[in-house]
Amino acid sequence: MQRRDLLRLVGTGALLPFVPRSLDAAIRFGHAAHSAAAQRGLEVLTPAQAELVSILSDLVIPRTDTPGASDVGVTGFIDHLLGAWYHADERAQFLAGLAEIDTRAGGRFTTLPAAGQARLLESLDGAEGKAGTAESGFRRLKALTVYGYFTSERVV
């Protein structure tokens, strides 16, 4: 799958309704969001939530011979979109989903061994869930991670 195909898939889905439908506009929007995120500190996420988002996004797109998701600033990108583009109820549902991931991990996802993290994410991946659930939160995080990764300057 090509970068443009991934962006088209993410941009046309209901998961990211604020993303422009035109491919070029979606890429420009992503670049602008990265630029804005780089100029600010955390706007919405607490340090613990940012750590969770970083680990989850790196599990979605790990570092290989190319940069991983956190290497290209996906955590700040997600934080900026949460603050600037999400409505308060959507933001609360996303954050509730993150909290539910920690709950299902037995406290903190970030303290689970790698095998436990993988098992939990496998159980969430592709599963449907109501707003505010771990399934919904992970689904949204994956979409944001892919969009943020493929619109970053280091990947383009």
Short mmCIF file of C-alpha atoms in Angstrom, two decimals:
data_model
loop_
_atom_site.label_atom_id
_atom_site.label_comp_id
_atom_site.label_asym_id
_atom_site.label_seq_id
_atom_site.Cartn_x
_atom_site.Cartn_y
_atom_site.Cartn_z
CA MET A 1 0.00 0.00 0.00
CA GLN A 2 1.31 3.43 -0.93
CA ARG A 3 1.37 6.45 1.39
CA ARG A 4 -1.36 8.14 -0.65
CA ASP A 5 -3.58 5.04 -0.35
CA LEU A 6 -3.15 5.05 3.43
CA LEU A 7 -3.99 8.73 3.67
CA ARG A 8 -7.01 8.29 1.45
CA LEU A 9 -8.22 5.45 3.67
CA VAL A 10 -7.73 7.46 6.87
CA GLY A 11 -9.07 10.73 5.44
CA THR A 12 -12.27 9.28 4.06
CA GLY A 13 -13.13 7.31 7.18
CA ALA A 14 -15.45 8.45 9.89
CA LEU A 15 -12.60 8.21 12.40
CA LEU A 16 -11.05 11.52 11.38
CA PRO A 17 -13.89 13.68 10.08
CA PHE A 18 -11.85 16.90 10.30
CA VAL A 19 -9.35 15.65 7.71
CA PRO A 20 -10.00 17.23 4.30
CA ARG A 21 -11.28 14.79 1.68
CA SER A 22 -8.90 15.99 -1.02
CA LEU A 23 -5.65 14.06 -0.79
CA ASP A 24 -3.43 17.10 -1.31
CA ALA A 25 -5.44 19.09 1.23
CA ALA A 26 -5.22 16.20 3.72
CA ILE A 27 -1.44 16.15 3.35
CA ARG A 28 -1.21 19.94 3.76
CA PHE A 29 -3.48 19.76 6.81
CA GLY A 30 -1.24 17.08 8.33
CA HIS A 31 1.89 19.14 7.68
CA ALA A 32 0.29 22.17 9.30
CA ALA A 33 -0.74 20.11 12.34
CA HIS A 34 2.82 18.81 12.72
CA SER A 35 4.18 22.34 12.46
CA ALA A 36 1.75 23.64 15.09
CA ALA A 37 2.51 20.71 17.40
CA ALA A 38 6.26 21.33 17.13
CA GLN A 39 5.78 24.92 18.35
CA ARG A 40 3.86 23.91 21.49
CA GLY A 41 4.22 21.66 24.46
CA LEU A 42 1.49 19.25 25.45
CA GLU A 43 -1.93 20.87 25.13
CA VAL A 44 -4.25 18.06 26.25
CA LEU A 45 -2.36 14.92 27.21
CA THR A 46 -0.84 14.55 30.64
CA PRO A 47 2.75 13.28 30.70
CA ALA A 48 1.47 9.78 31.59
CA GLN A 49 -1.05 9.86 28.71
CA ALA A 50 1.65 11.12 26.33
CA GLU A 51 3.89 8.23 27.37
CA LEU A 52 1.04 5.79 26.70
CA VAL A 53 0.33 7.36 23.29
CA SER A 54 4.03 7.19 22.40
CA ILE A 55 4.31 3.51 23.27
CA LEU A 56 1.05 2.60 21.55
CA SER A 57 1.94 4.53 18.41
CA ASP A 58 5.38 2.89 18.31
CA LEU A 59 3.70 -0.49 18.53
CA VAL A 60 1.51 0.50 15.57
CA ILE A 61 4.49 1.82 13.55
CA PRO A 62 7.74 0.62 15.16
CA ARG A 63 11.23 1.81 14.37
CA THR A 64 12.92 -0.43 11.82
CA ASP A 65 15.30 0.81 9.16
CA THR A 66 12.89 3.76 9.04
CA PRO A 67 11.81 5.99 11.93
CA GLY A 68 9.04 4.84 14.23
CA ALA A 69 5.92 6.82 15.01
CA SER A 70 7.33 8.64 18.03
CA ASP A 71 10.51 9.47 16.09
CA VAL A 72 8.47 11.65 13.73
CA GLY A 73 6.46 13.44 16.43
CA VAL A 74 3.21 11.50 16.30
CA THR A 75 2.54 12.01 20.02
CA GLY A 76 2.65 15.81 19.73
CA PHE A 77 0.64 15.60 16.50
CA ILE A 78 -2.11 13.61 18.24
CA ASP A 79 -2.05 15.93 21.24
CA HIS A 80 -2.41 18.99 19.00
CA LEU A 81 -5.32 17.48 17.05
CA LEU A 82 -7.05 16.58 20.32
CA GLY A 83 -6.76 20.17 21.48
CA ALA A 84 -7.43 22.03 18.25
CA TRP A 85 -9.78 19.82 16.26
CA TYR A 86 -11.67 17.48 18.58
CA HIS A 87 -14.90 18.54 20.24
CA ALA A 88 -14.85 18.23 24.03
CA ASP A 89 -16.98 15.07 24.03
CA GLU A 90 -14.81 13.38 21.36
CA ARG A 91 -11.68 14.32 23.29
CA ALA A 92 -13.17 12.92 26.51
CA GLN A 93 -14.09 9.66 24.74
CA PHE A 94 -10.58 9.28 23.35
CA LEU A 95 -9.02 9.91 26.77
CA ALA A 96 -11.49 7.47 28.36
CA GLY A 97 -10.37 4.88 25.80
CA LEU A 98 -6.74 5.43 26.83
CA ALA A 99 -7.70 5.05 30.48
CA GLU A 100 -9.56 1.83 29.66
CA ILE A 101 -6.43 0.46 27.95
CA ASP A 102 -4.53 1.08 31.20
CA THR A 103 -7.34 -0.55 33.20
CA ARG A 104 -7.27 -3.64 31.01
CA ALA A 105 -3.52 -3.78 31.46
CA GLY A 106 -4.05 -4.07 35.19
CA GLY A 107 -2.98 -0.52 35.99
CA ARG A 108 -0.49 0.85 33.48
CA PHE A 109 -0.04 -0.45 29.94
CA THR A 110 3.45 1.04 29.90
CA THR A 111 4.60 -1.30 32.71
CA LEU A 112 3.45 -4.49 30.99
CA PRO A 113 6.16 -6.66 29.46
CA ALA A 114 6.28 -6.52 25.65
CA ALA A 115 4.45 -9.85 25.29
CA GLY A 116 1.61 -8.60 27.52
CA GLN A 117 1.36 -5.37 25.55
CA ALA A 118 1.18 -7.33 22.29
CA ARG A 119 -1.53 -9.66 23.64
CA LEU A 120 -3.67 -6.77 24.83
CA LEU A 121 -3.38 -4.88 21.56
CA GLU A 122 -4.15 -8.02 19.56
CA SER A 123 -7.38 -8.34 21.56
CA LEU A 124 -8.29 -4.72 20.74
CA ASP A 125 -7.18 -4.59 17.14
CA GLY A 126 -10.09 -4.63 14.74
CA ALA A 127 -12.64 -5.02 17.53
CA GLU A 128 -15.62 -2.71 17.57
CA GLY A 129 -16.35 -0.85 20.75
CA LYS A 130 -18.57 1.91 21.99
CA ALA A 131 -17.15 5.39 22.42
CA GLY A 132 -14.86 5.57 25.43
CA THR A 133 -13.88 1.90 25.34
CA ALA A 134 -10.37 0.54 24.90
CA GLU A 135 -11.37 -0.84 21.49
CA SER A 136 -12.62 2.54 20.28
CA GLY A 137 -9.65 4.39 21.75
CA PHE A 138 -7.14 2.07 20.12
CA ARG A 139 -8.94 2.24 16.78
CA ARG A 140 -8.83 6.04 16.86
CA LEU A 141 -5.21 6.05 18.00
CA LYS A 142 -4.23 3.80 15.09
CA ALA A 143 -5.91 6.12 12.58
CA LEU A 144 -4.23 9.18 14.10
CA THR A 145 -0.87 7.40 14.18
CA VAL A 146 -1.03 6.42 10.52
CA TYR A 147 -2.16 9.89 9.49
CA GLY A 148 0.48 11.61 11.63
CA TYR A 149 3.25 9.31 10.47
CA PHE A 150 2.58 9.63 6.76
CA THR A 151 2.19 13.41 6.86
CA SER A 152 5.38 14.04 8.87
CA GLU A 153 8.31 15.79 7.20
CA ARG A 154 10.67 12.88 7.96
CA VAL A 155 8.49 10.35 6.15
CA VAL A 156 7.29 12.41 3.18
#
